[in-house]
């Protein structure tokens, strides 16, 4: 365990993947792109959900199938190929259809985002199991913090690339070029992680005869483990910030001048927050303080949404996105470590699938946010977001390290 080569490959995978995916960041670029093609606030919320939410559909099925796999890497490689083409073809559709067929372009973007996210449902199960096998509990927190630090650096680079492309090329071609360029950048990370040294699983449980039986056993596992219930509830409601997040950039557009440089600056602020915060998250996680990490992260999200009420200039919005970047990475480390510590090795895919499957329903909060904004205003949107986050903060104090 804890090989330096695996540590480096894990970091490089996160670095290049973040450069690519940040091109369609759900809080900045994606809302502006959907808005350009005539999408309403509800469509913006739906597309933000598609980017993250397609994985929900297959999580438990992926866990059921992967129980008997000795190695996950061969299957993860297939996921990498599918995700590359899903992302690349979004750019192709924008460039060839966007000018004349905006509605069809929106459909193609939605299908591409869903395919990219859907395949991640399998990839998340394989990735988590690999990481659990190649890193010890305490070193895992450190390597994931390093990964997220360099992912933040990748986000900075992505923000600069985005600003240049948006300024140099006119929409919609600028959006298409961003997707095609970023697909090749993220493929470098895919190729790197595909060569990681994964040991074979030694204790392989017998797989259930049917998926139905697996679901029944998973339900029994969830009902019998109170700590798992608390953890899933905490991180489900921690996604409450997504009720407001995709719409903060649209709110900013109404009060400040959002040119390509300003958008790139906001992306950069979010990535700097994510990057620098990992010094704190890595230190806390390395000492086993994952509960404290989650508490601080949720509190930072609450502060960011409170600031959205009163923001009137670019610097205030930069602060909001800085805090969101920091909080998101903290939650990711805490939830990822806590589930792998809590899960028995034999049931690791099941526990991971249960967490991702249930917690990921929080991704649909973006759709709820779109509906709220459609029928009310930003003040109501932010208020409901804070209430949900306060519930998550209350539950986080019941977590166990």
mmCIF file of C-alpha atoms in Angstrom:
data_model
loop_
_atom_site.group_PDB
_atom_site.id
_atom_site.type_symbol
_atom_site.label_atom_id
_atom_site.label_comp_id
_atom_site.label_asym_id
_atom_site.label_seq_id
_atom_site.Cartn_x
_atom_site.Cartn_y
_atom_site.Cartn_z
ATOM 1 C CA UNK A 1 0.000 0.000 0.000
ATOM 2 C CA UNK A 2 0.828 3.707 -0.265
ATOM 3 C CA UNK A 3 3.198 3.372 -3.232
ATOM 4 C CA UNK A 4 4.679 6.662 -4.419
ATOM 5 C CA UNK A 5 3.919 5.844 -8.067
ATOM 6 C CA UNK A 6 0.233 5.277 -7.298
ATOM 7 C CA UNK A 7 0.177 8.468 -5.236
ATOM 8 C CA UNK A 8 1.567 10.490 -8.163
ATOM 9 C CA UNK A 9 -0.810 8.907 -10.700
ATOM 10 C CA UNK A 10 -3.778 9.614 -8.449
ATOM 11 C CA UNK A 11 -2.745 13.273 -8.277
ATOM 12 C CA UNK A 12 -2.167 13.591 -12.030
ATOM 13 C CA UNK A 13 -5.548 12.023 -12.776
ATOM 14 C CA UNK A 14 -7.288 14.622 -10.620
ATOM 15 C CA UNK A 15 -5.195 17.453 -12.088
ATOM 16 C CA UNK A 16 -5.988 16.793 -15.755
ATOM 17 C CA UNK A 17 -9.572 15.719 -15.118
ATOM 18 C CA UNK A 18 -10.302 18.985 -13.312
ATOM 19 C CA UNK A 19 -8.847 21.084 -16.126
ATOM 20 C CA UNK A 20 -11.233 19.338 -18.487
ATOM 21 C CA UNK A 21 -14.419 19.239 -16.433
ATOM 22 C CA UNK A 22 -14.076 22.795 -15.110
ATOM 23 C CA UNK A 23 -14.650 23.965 -18.685
ATOM 24 C CA UNK A 24 -18.361 23.234 -18.043
ATOM 25 C CA UNK A 25 -18.367 24.285 -14.388
ATOM 26 C CA UNK A 26 -22.025 24.112 -13.224
ATOM 27 C CA UNK A 27 -21.772 27.367 -11.294
ATOM 28 C CA UNK A 28 -20.270 29.485 -14.083
ATOM 29 C CA UNK A 29 -19.815 28.312 -17.691
ATOM 30 C CA UNK A 30 -22.706 25.851 -17.923
ATOM 31 C CA UNK A 31 -25.429 28.332 -16.872
ATOM 32 C CA UNK A 32 -24.074 30.959 -19.291
ATOM 33 C CA UNK A 33 -23.931 28.424 -22.123
ATOM 34 C CA UNK A 34 -27.459 27.108 -21.544
ATOM 35 C CA UNK A 35 -28.722 30.686 -21.210
ATOM 36 C CA UNK A 36 -27.098 31.560 -24.558
ATOM 37 C CA UNK A 37 -29.096 28.854 -26.328
ATOM 38 C CA UNK A 38 -32.341 30.118 -24.786
ATOM 39 C CA UNK A 39 -32.607 27.797 -21.786
ATOM 40 C CA UNK A 40 -34.712 29.023 -18.845
ATOM 41 C CA UNK A 41 -33.665 28.896 -15.183
ATOM 42 C CA UNK A 42 -35.337 25.480 -14.901
ATOM 43 C CA UNK A 43 -33.295 24.186 -17.849
ATOM 44 C CA UNK A 44 -30.136 25.546 -16.222
ATOM 45 C CA UNK A 45 -30.998 23.606 -13.062
ATOM 46 C CA UNK A 46 -31.748 20.461 -15.068
ATOM 47 C CA UNK A 47 -28.453 20.604 -16.968
ATOM 48 C CA UNK A 48 -26.450 21.224 -13.783
ATOM 49 C CA UNK A 49 -28.123 18.073 -12.453
ATOM 50 C CA UNK A 50 -27.376 16.086 -15.609
ATOM 51 C CA UNK A 51 -23.661 16.839 -15.280
ATOM 52 C CA UNK A 52 -23.605 15.344 -11.796
ATOM 53 C CA UNK A 53 -26.722 13.203 -11.530
ATOM 54 C CA UNK A 54 -26.607 10.563 -14.256
ATOM 55 C CA UNK A 55 -24.476 8.386 -11.999
ATOM 56 C CA UNK A 56 -27.383 7.799 -9.615
ATOM 57 C CA UNK A 57 -29.139 5.512 -12.074
ATOM 58 C CA UNK A 58 -26.491 2.783 -12.060
ATOM 59 C CA UNK A 59 -24.639 3.041 -8.756
ATOM 60 C CA UNK A 60 -26.234 0.057 -7.003
ATOM 61 C CA UNK A 61 -26.187 -2.086 -10.135
ATOM 62 C CA UNK A 62 -22.479 -1.304 -10.587
ATOM 63 C CA UNK A 63 -21.850 -2.343 -6.972
ATOM 64 C CA UNK A 64 -23.799 -5.576 -7.515
ATOM 65 C CA UNK A 65 -21.755 -6.496 -10.590
ATOM 66 C CA UNK A 66 -18.387 -5.456 -9.147
ATOM 67 C CA UNK A 67 -18.583 -7.538 -5.944
ATOM 68 C CA UNK A 68 -16.911 -10.503 -7.615
ATOM 69 C CA UNK A 69 -14.262 -8.584 -9.571
ATOM 70 C CA UNK A 70 -10.681 -9.303 -8.529
ATOM 71 C CA UNK A 71 -9.544 -6.078 -10.208
ATOM 72 C CA UNK A 72 -11.538 -2.974 -11.076
ATOM 73 C CA UNK A 73 -9.055 -1.266 -13.395
ATOM 74 C CA UNK A 74 -9.985 -3.108 -16.646
ATOM 75 C CA UNK A 75 -13.590 -1.972 -16.211
ATOM 76 C CA UNK A 76 -12.574 1.559 -15.237
ATOM 77 C CA UNK A 77 -10.617 1.891 -18.493
ATOM 78 C CA UNK A 78 -13.822 1.271 -20.465
ATOM 79 C CA UNK A 79 -15.504 4.040 -18.480
ATOM 80 C CA UNK A 80 -12.681 6.424 -19.355
ATOM 81 C CA UNK A 81 -13.146 5.807 -23.108
ATOM 82 C CA UNK A 82 -16.916 6.343 -22.935
ATOM 83 C CA UNK A 83 -16.559 9.571 -20.938
ATOM 84 C CA UNK A 84 -14.019 10.978 -23.404
ATOM 85 C CA UNK A 85 -16.354 10.568 -26.382
ATOM 86 C CA UNK A 86 -19.405 11.854 -24.471
ATOM 87 C CA UNK A 87 -17.549 15.084 -23.652
ATOM 88 C CA UNK A 88 -15.882 15.531 -27.047
ATOM 89 C CA UNK A 89 -19.142 15.116 -28.974
ATOM 90 C CA UNK A 90 -20.777 17.923 -26.977
ATOM 91 C CA UNK A 91 -18.236 20.290 -28.520
ATOM 92 C CA UNK A 92 -18.859 18.849 -31.975
ATOM 93 C CA UNK A 93 -22.623 19.353 -31.622
ATOM 94 C CA UNK A 94 -22.209 22.973 -30.445
ATOM 95 C CA UNK A 95 -19.950 23.912 -33.354
ATOM 96 C CA UNK A 96 -21.989 22.223 -36.099
ATOM 97 C CA UNK A 97 -25.527 22.811 -34.805
ATOM 98 C CA UNK A 98 -25.383 25.677 -32.320
ATOM 99 C CA UNK A 99 -25.730 28.595 -34.725
ATOM 100 C CA UNK A 100 -28.772 27.328 -36.616
ATOM 101 C CA UNK A 101 -30.449 24.796 -34.313
ATOM 102 C CA UNK A 102 -30.299 26.050 -30.698
ATOM 103 C CA UNK A 103 -33.008 23.695 -29.396
ATOM 104 C CA UNK A 104 -31.381 20.633 -30.970
ATOM 105 C CA UNK A 105 -28.031 21.799 -29.587
ATOM 106 C CA UNK A 106 -29.491 21.909 -26.076
ATOM 107 C CA UNK A 107 -30.747 18.336 -26.519
ATOM 108 C CA UNK A 108 -27.291 17.189 -27.670
ATOM 109 C CA UNK A 109 -25.616 18.953 -24.749
ATOM 110 C CA UNK A 110 -28.057 17.304 -22.341
ATOM 111 C CA UNK A 111 -27.455 13.845 -23.827
ATOM 112 C CA UNK A 112 -23.683 14.332 -23.699
ATOM 113 C CA UNK A 113 -23.762 15.503 -20.085
ATOM 114 C CA UNK A 114 -25.989 12.578 -19.119
ATOM 115 C CA UNK A 115 -23.703 10.058 -20.861
ATOM 116 C CA UNK A 116 -20.644 11.583 -19.200
ATOM 117 C CA UNK A 117 -22.314 11.441 -15.793
ATOM 118 C CA UNK A 118 -24.026 8.062 -16.327
ATOM 119 C CA UNK A 119 -20.719 6.324 -17.018
ATOM 120 C CA UNK A 120 -19.314 7.905 -13.862
ATOM 121 C CA UNK A 121 -21.818 5.782 -11.923
ATOM 122 C CA UNK A 122 -19.743 2.738 -12.764
ATOM 123 C CA UNK A 123 -16.471 4.636 -12.544
ATOM 124 C CA UNK A 124 -17.110 5.894 -9.005
ATOM 125 C CA UNK A 125 -17.536 2.348 -7.660
ATOM 126 C CA UNK A 126 -14.407 1.101 -9.399
ATOM 127 C CA UNK A 127 -12.357 4.175 -8.434
ATOM 128 C CA UNK A 128 -13.309 4.050 -4.734
ATOM 129 C CA UNK A 129 -12.508 0.354 -4.477
ATOM 130 C CA UNK A 130 -9.117 0.836 -6.135
ATOM 131 C CA UNK A 131 -8.255 3.758 -3.846
ATOM 132 C CA UNK A 132 -9.299 1.736 -0.777
ATOM 133 C CA UNK A 133 -6.985 -1.111 -1.824
ATOM 134 C CA UNK A 134 -3.889 0.917 -2.692
ATOM 135 C CA UNK A 135 -3.885 3.449 0.173
ATOM 136 C CA UNK A 136 -4.159 3.053 3.953
ATOM 137 C CA UNK A 137 -6.859 5.004 5.849
ATOM 138 C CA UNK A 138 -4.660 7.883 7.008
ATOM 139 C CA UNK A 139 -2.527 8.110 3.878
ATOM 140 C CA UNK A 140 -5.691 8.093 1.773
ATOM 141 C CA UNK A 141 -6.739 11.373 3.377
ATOM 142 C CA UNK A 142 -3.363 12.877 2.507
ATOM 143 C CA UNK A 143 -3.227 11.643 -1.087
ATOM 144 C CA UNK A 144 -6.778 12.858 -1.715
ATOM 145 C CA UNK A 145 -5.870 16.238 -0.243
ATOM 146 C CA UNK A 146 -2.836 16.403 -2.556
ATOM 147 C CA UNK A 147 -5.082 15.319 -5.424
ATOM 148 C CA UNK A 148 -7.558 18.071 -4.642
ATOM 149 C CA UNK A 149 -4.783 20.646 -4.211
ATOM 150 C CA UNK A 150 -3.438 19.939 -7.685
ATOM 151 C CA UNK A 151 -6.999 19.687 -8.977
ATOM 152 C CA UNK A 152 -7.395 23.249 -7.734
ATOM 153 C CA UNK A 153 -4.242 24.185 -9.628
ATOM 154 C CA UNK A 154 -5.775 22.532 -12.679
ATOM 155 C CA UNK A 155 -8.864 24.630 -12.129
ATOM 156 C CA UNK A 156 -6.727 27.775 -12.165
ATOM 157 C CA UNK A 157 -5.269 26.760 -15.482
ATOM 158 C CA UNK A 158 -8.751 25.916 -16.734
ATOM 159 C CA UNK A 159 -10.011 29.346 -15.701
ATOM 160 C CA UNK A 160 -7.211 31.007 -17.695
ATOM 161 C CA UNK A 161 -7.897 28.819 -20.741
ATOM 162 C CA UNK A 162 -11.619 29.564 -20.507
ATOM 163 C CA UNK A 163 -11.063 33.317 -20.301
ATOM 164 C CA UNK A 164 -8.761 33.274 -23.359
ATOM 165 C CA UNK A 165 -11.110 31.147 -25.484
ATOM 166 C CA UNK A 166 -14.211 33.163 -24.529
ATOM 167 C CA UNK A 167 -12.429 36.403 -25.405
ATOM 168 C CA UNK A 168 -10.812 35.145 -28.632
ATOM 169 C CA UNK A 169 -13.804 33.347 -30.195
ATOM 170 C CA UNK A 170 -17.448 34.303 -30.475
ATOM 171 C CA UNK A 171 -20.237 32.227 -28.991
ATOM 172 C CA UNK A 172 -21.327 29.530 -29.647
ATOM 173 C CA UNK A 173 -18.029 28.433 -31.222
ATOM 174 C CA UNK A 174 -16.098 29.371 -28.086
ATOM 175 C CA UNK A 175 -18.197 26.883 -26.068
ATOM 176 C CA UNK A 176 -17.625 24.145 -28.640
ATOM 177 C CA UNK A 177 -13.866 24.706 -28.739
ATOM 178 C CA UNK A 178 -13.740 24.566 -24.936
ATOM 179 C CA UNK A 179 -15.376 21.129 -24.849
ATOM 180 C CA UNK A 180 -13.235 19.630 -27.610
ATOM 181 C CA UNK A 181 -9.986 20.988 -26.184
ATOM 182 C CA UNK A 182 -10.813 19.911 -22.647
ATOM 183 C CA UNK A 183 -11.701 16.349 -23.720
ATOM 184 C CA UNK A 184 -8.109 15.799 -24.870
ATOM 185 C CA UNK A 185 -6.710 17.406 -21.721
ATOM 186 C CA UNK A 186 -8.753 15.151 -19.419
ATOM 187 C CA UNK A 187 -7.737 12.102 -21.474
ATOM 188 C CA UNK A 188 -4.159 12.593 -20.216
ATOM 189 C CA UNK A 189 -5.478 12.002 -16.686
ATOM 190 C CA UNK A 190 -7.428 8.960 -17.829
ATOM 191 C CA UNK A 191 -4.366 7.397 -19.442
ATOM 192 C CA UNK A 192 -2.279 8.086 -16.314
ATOM 193 C CA UNK A 193 -4.707 6.463 -13.876
ATOM 194 C CA UNK A 194 -5.256 3.541 -16.275
ATOM 195 C CA UNK A 195 -1.640 2.471 -15.589
ATOM 196 C CA UNK A 196 -1.968 2.437 -11.794
ATOM 197 C CA UNK A 197 -0.722 -0.631 -9.891
ATOM 198 C CA UNK A 198 -3.871 -2.299 -8.510
ATOM 199 C CA UNK A 199 -3.557 -5.472 -6.382
ATOM 200 C CA UNK A 200 -6.106 -8.251 -6.808
ATOM 201 C CA UNK A 201 -8.836 -8.453 -4.174
ATOM 202 C CA UNK A 202 -8.136 -11.377 -1.833
ATOM 203 C CA UNK A 203 -11.427 -11.749 0.045
ATOM 204 C CA UNK A 204 -14.093 -11.899 -2.669
ATOM 205 C CA UNK A 205 -17.661 -12.414 -1.406
ATOM 206 C CA UNK A 206 -20.109 -14.599 -3.282
ATOM 207 C CA UNK A 207 -22.362 -12.466 -5.448
ATOM 208 C CA UNK A 208 -26.119 -12.697 -4.963
ATOM 209 C CA UNK A 209 -28.078 -14.705 -7.502
ATOM 210 C CA UNK A 210 -30.075 -11.674 -8.603
ATOM 211 C CA UNK A 211 -29.969 -7.893 -8.502
ATOM 212 C CA UNK A 212 -33.293 -7.932 -6.659
ATOM 213 C CA UNK A 213 -31.756 -9.944 -3.817
ATOM 214 C CA UNK A 214 -28.792 -7.588 -3.751
ATOM 215 C CA UNK A 215 -31.119 -4.606 -3.371
ATOM 216 C CA UNK A 216 -32.927 -6.362 -0.520
ATOM 217 C CA UNK A 217 -29.649 -7.088 1.269
ATOM 218 C CA UNK A 218 -28.482 -3.500 0.719
ATOM 219 C CA UNK A 219 -31.705 -2.202 2.252
ATOM 220 C CA UNK A 220 -31.193 -4.445 5.283
ATOM 221 C CA UNK A 221 -27.633 -3.147 5.619
ATOM 222 C CA UNK A 222 -28.868 0.442 5.572
ATOM 223 C CA UNK A 223 -31.602 -0.243 8.141
ATOM 224 C CA UNK A 224 -29.223 -1.991 10.549
ATOM 225 C CA UNK A 225 -26.384 0.583 10.510
ATOM 226 C CA UNK A 226 -27.377 3.764 12.379
ATOM 227 C CA UNK A 227 -23.997 5.416 11.770
ATOM 228 C CA UNK A 228 -24.471 4.925 8.042
ATOM 229 C CA UNK A 229 -27.927 6.526 8.234
ATOM 230 C CA UNK A 230 -26.540 9.616 9.998
ATOM 231 C CA UNK A 231 -23.719 9.929 7.504
ATOM 232 C CA UNK A 232 -25.978 9.645 4.461
ATOM 233 C CA UNK A 233 -28.438 12.200 5.858
ATOM 234 C CA UNK A 234 -25.661 14.660 6.676
ATOM 235 C CA UNK A 235 -24.065 14.626 3.246
ATOM 236 C CA UNK A 236 -27.384 14.509 1.401
ATOM 237 C CA UNK A 237 -28.458 17.810 2.959
ATOM 238 C CA UNK A 238 -24.916 19.157 2.580
ATOM 239 C CA UNK A 239 -25.712 19.229 -1.142
ATOM 240 C CA UNK A 240 -28.274 21.899 -0.276
ATOM 241 C CA UNK A 241 -25.891 24.575 -1.538
ATOM 242 C CA UNK A 242 -26.723 23.352 -5.054
ATOM 243 C CA UNK A 243 -30.210 24.845 -4.695
ATOM 244 C CA UNK A 244 -28.613 28.259 -5.167
ATOM 245 C CA UNK A 245 -25.190 27.653 -6.728
ATOM 246 C CA UNK A 246 -26.024 27.494 -10.479
ATOM 247 C CA UNK A 247 -27.982 30.734 -10.191
ATOM 248 C CA UNK A 248 -25.491 32.894 -8.312
ATOM 249 C CA UNK A 249 -23.656 33.561 -11.582
ATOM 250 C CA UNK A 250 -26.943 34.619 -13.225
ATOM 251 C CA UNK A 251 -27.656 36.927 -10.284
ATOM 252 C CA UNK A 252 -24.179 38.405 -10.681
ATOM 253 C CA UNK A 253 -24.837 38.938 -14.383
ATOM 254 C CA UNK A 254 -27.687 41.298 -13.450
ATOM 255 C CA UNK A 255 -25.549 43.527 -11.225
ATOM 256 C CA UNK A 256 -22.000 43.467 -12.627
ATOM 257 C CA UNK A 257 -20.344 43.304 -16.046
ATOM 258 C CA UNK A 258 -19.594 39.638 -16.716
ATOM 259 C CA UNK A 259 -17.182 39.505 -19.653
ATOM 260 C CA UNK A 260 -14.888 36.565 -20.393
ATOM 261 C CA UNK A 261 -12.189 37.819 -18.032
ATOM 262 C CA UNK A 262 -14.681 38.224 -15.159
ATOM 263 C CA UNK A 263 -16.040 34.706 -15.661
ATOM 264 C CA UNK A 264 -12.517 33.311 -15.747
ATOM 265 C CA UNK A 265 -11.753 35.245 -12.544
ATOM 266 C CA UNK A 266 -14.703 33.667 -10.736
ATOM 267 C CA UNK A 267 -13.635 30.184 -11.859
ATOM 268 C CA UNK A 268 -10.125 30.983 -10.670
ATOM 269 C CA UNK A 269 -11.425 32.160 -7.283
ATOM 270 C CA UNK A 270 -13.320 28.920 -6.796
ATOM 271 C CA UNK A 271 -10.286 26.839 -7.706
ATOM 272 C CA UNK A 272 -7.963 28.869 -5.458
ATOM 273 C CA UNK A 273 -10.358 28.284 -2.568
ATOM 274 C CA UNK A 274 -10.399 24.571 -3.310
ATOM 275 C CA UNK A 275 -6.634 24.388 -3.726
ATOM 276 C CA UNK A 276 -5.577 26.320 -0.637
ATOM 277 C CA UNK A 277 -8.189 24.713 1.614
ATOM 278 C CA UNK A 278 -6.634 21.300 1.063
ATOM 279 C CA UNK A 279 -3.724 22.258 3.316
ATOM 280 C CA UNK A 280 -6.322 22.387 6.106
ATOM 281 C CA UNK A 281 -8.369 19.363 4.979
ATOM 282 C CA UNK A 282 -5.262 17.196 4.484
ATOM 283 C CA UNK A 283 -3.966 18.108 7.947
ATOM 284 C CA UNK A 284 -7.315 17.389 9.623
ATOM 285 C CA UNK A 285 -7.914 14.158 7.713
ATOM 286 C CA UNK A 286 -4.384 12.924 8.379
ATOM 287 C CA UNK A 287 -5.158 13.256 12.096
ATOM 288 C CA UNK A 288 -8.482 11.435 11.719
ATOM 289 C CA UNK A 289 -10.660 14.553 12.121
ATOM 290 C CA UNK A 290 -13.075 13.898 9.265
ATOM 291 C CA UNK A 291 -16.081 14.923 11.369
ATOM 292 C CA UNK A 292 -14.567 18.345 12.048
ATOM 293 C CA UNK A 293 -13.767 18.673 8.341
ATOM 294 C CA UNK A 294 -17.426 18.177 7.457
ATOM 295 C CA UNK A 295 -18.627 20.659 10.111
ATOM 296 C CA UNK A 296 -16.281 23.403 8.897
ATOM 297 C CA UNK A 297 -17.144 22.727 5.250
ATOM 298 C CA UNK A 298 -20.888 22.979 5.760
ATOM 299 C CA UNK A 299 -20.429 26.177 7.771
ATOM 300 C CA UNK A 300 -18.404 27.708 4.905
ATOM 301 C CA UNK A 301 -21.213 26.922 2.461
ATOM 302 C CA UNK A 302 -23.673 28.707 4.745
ATOM 303 C CA UNK A 303 -21.427 31.788 4.918
ATOM 304 C CA UNK A 304 -21.105 31.820 1.107
ATOM 305 C CA UNK A 305 -24.874 31.765 0.586
ATOM 306 C CA UNK A 306 -25.342 34.510 3.195
ATOM 307 C CA UNK A 307 -22.889 36.678 1.239
ATOM 308 C CA UNK A 308 -24.933 36.100 -1.936
ATOM 309 C CA UNK A 309 -27.730 38.160 -0.342
ATOM 310 C CA UNK A 310 -25.603 41.310 -0.282
ATOM 311 C CA UNK A 311 -23.021 40.950 -3.078
ATOM 312 C CA UNK A 312 -22.838 43.941 -5.435
ATOM 313 C CA UNK A 313 -19.382 43.763 -7.028
ATOM 314 C CA UNK A 314 -16.914 41.304 -8.536
ATOM 315 C CA UNK A 315 -14.784 41.056 -5.392
ATOM 316 C CA UNK A 316 -17.713 39.930 -3.264
ATOM 317 C CA UNK A 317 -18.627 37.286 -5.824
ATOM 318 C CA UNK A 318 -14.999 36.181 -5.899
ATOM 319 C CA UNK A 319 -15.222 35.654 -2.118
ATOM 320 C CA UNK A 320 -18.402 33.588 -2.531
ATOM 321 C CA UNK A 321 -16.825 31.284 -5.103
ATOM 322 C CA UNK A 322 -13.619 31.045 -3.044
ATOM 323 C CA UNK A 323 -15.627 29.784 -0.049
ATOM 324 C CA UNK A 324 -17.665 27.415 -2.204
ATOM 325 C CA UNK A 325 -14.496 25.900 -3.650
ATOM 326 C CA UNK A 326 -13.027 25.378 -0.187
ATOM 327 C CA UNK A 327 -16.230 23.925 1.268
ATOM 328 C CA UNK A 328 -16.855 21.546 -1.629
ATOM 329 C CA UNK A 329 -13.398 19.995 -1.371
ATOM 330 C CA UNK A 330 -13.728 19.638 2.406
ATOM 331 C CA UNK A 331 -17.026 17.802 2.084
ATOM 332 C CA UNK A 332 -15.596 15.553 -0.612
ATOM 333 C CA UNK A 333 -12.664 14.473 1.565
ATOM 334 C CA UNK A 334 -14.773 13.980 4.696
ATOM 335 C CA UNK A 335 -17.523 11.965 3.018
ATOM 336 C CA UNK A 336 -15.071 9.859 0.997
ATOM 337 C CA UNK A 337 -12.940 8.951 4.000
ATOM 338 C CA UNK A 338 -15.797 8.358 6.423
ATOM 339 C CA UNK A 339 -17.558 5.859 4.154
ATOM 340 C CA UNK A 340 -14.385 3.839 3.492
ATOM 341 C CA UNK A 341 -13.601 3.743 7.220
ATOM 342 C CA UNK A 342 -17.151 2.747 8.079
ATOM 343 C CA UNK A 343 -17.505 0.033 5.418
ATOM 344 C CA UNK A 344 -16.400 -3.571 6.063
ATOM 345 C CA UNK A 345 -14.034 -4.628 3.218
ATOM 346 C CA UNK A 346 -16.440 -7.291 1.954
ATOM 347 C CA UNK A 347 -19.276 -4.777 1.722
ATOM 348 C CA UNK A 348 -17.202 -1.829 0.525
ATOM 349 C CA UNK A 349 -18.843 -1.571 -2.941
ATOM 350 C CA UNK A 350 -22.279 -1.794 -1.294
ATOM 351 C CA UNK A 351 -21.535 0.938 1.258
ATOM 352 C CA UNK A 352 -19.996 3.198 -1.385
ATOM 353 C CA UNK A 353 -22.949 2.629 -3.718
ATOM 354 C CA UNK A 354 -25.461 3.333 -0.952
ATOM 355 C CA UNK A 355 -23.744 6.591 -0.072
ATOM 356 C CA UNK A 356 -23.285 7.792 -3.628
ATOM 357 C CA UNK A 357 -26.751 6.630 -4.674
ATOM 358 C CA UNK A 358 -28.632 8.251 -1.785
ATOM 359 C CA UNK A 359 -26.452 11.319 -1.278
ATOM 360 C CA UNK A 360 -26.426 12.005 -5.011
ATOM 361 C CA UNK A 361 -30.132 12.697 -4.913
ATOM 362 C CA UNK A 362 -28.970 16.019 -3.490
ATOM 363 C CA UNK A 363 -27.712 16.805 -6.975
ATOM 364 C CA UNK A 364 -31.339 17.288 -7.989
ATOM 365 C CA UNK A 365 -31.466 20.270 -5.637
ATOM 366 C CA UNK A 366 -30.428 22.311 -8.697
ATOM 367 C CA UNK A 367 -33.755 21.450 -10.338
ATOM 368 C CA UNK A 368 -35.561 22.507 -7.160
ATOM 369 C CA UNK A 369 -33.570 25.754 -7.206
ATOM 370 C CA UNK A 370 -34.581 26.423 -10.800
ATOM 371 C CA UNK A 371 -38.264 25.951 -9.912
ATOM 372 C CA UNK A 372 -37.978 28.182 -6.831
ATOM 373 C CA UNK A 373 -36.338 30.958 -8.847
ATOM 374 C CA UNK A 374 -38.906 30.590 -11.627
ATOM 375 C CA UNK A 375 -41.798 31.201 -9.242
ATOM 376 C CA UNK A 376 -40.156 33.553 -6.702
ATOM 377 C CA UNK A 377 -36.879 35.483 -6.404
ATOM 378 C CA UNK A 378 -33.255 35.220 -5.314
ATOM 379 C CA UNK A 379 -33.986 36.057 -1.666
ATOM 380 C CA UNK A 380 -36.379 33.117 -1.335
ATOM 381 C CA UNK A 381 -33.898 30.894 -3.174
ATOM 382 C CA UNK A 382 -31.027 31.754 -0.826
ATOM 383 C CA UNK A 383 -33.215 31.480 2.293
ATOM 384 C CA UNK A 384 -34.363 27.942 1.489
ATOM 385 C CA UNK A 385 -30.773 26.970 0.706
ATOM 386 C CA UNK A 386 -29.582 28.145 4.129
ATOM 387 C CA UNK A 387 -32.350 26.223 5.942
ATOM 388 C CA UNK A 388 -31.299 22.963 4.246
ATOM 389 C CA UNK A 389 -27.629 23.591 5.044
ATOM 390 C CA UNK A 390 -28.426 24.307 8.702
ATOM 391 C CA UNK A 391 -30.139 20.907 8.910
ATOM 392 C CA UNK A 392 -26.987 19.304 7.492
ATOM 393 C CA UNK A 393 -24.820 21.184 10.000
ATOM 394 C CA UNK A 394 -26.974 19.920 12.877
ATOM 395 C CA UNK A 395 -26.662 16.300 11.684
ATOM 396 C CA UNK A 396 -22.885 16.608 11.155
ATOM 397 C CA UNK A 397 -22.341 16.853 14.917
ATOM 398 C CA UNK A 398 -23.661 13.259 15.169
ATOM 399 C CA UNK A 399 -21.029 11.841 12.804
ATOM 400 C CA UNK A 400 -18.405 9.475 14.194
ATOM 401 C CA UNK A 401 -14.729 9.496 13.214
#
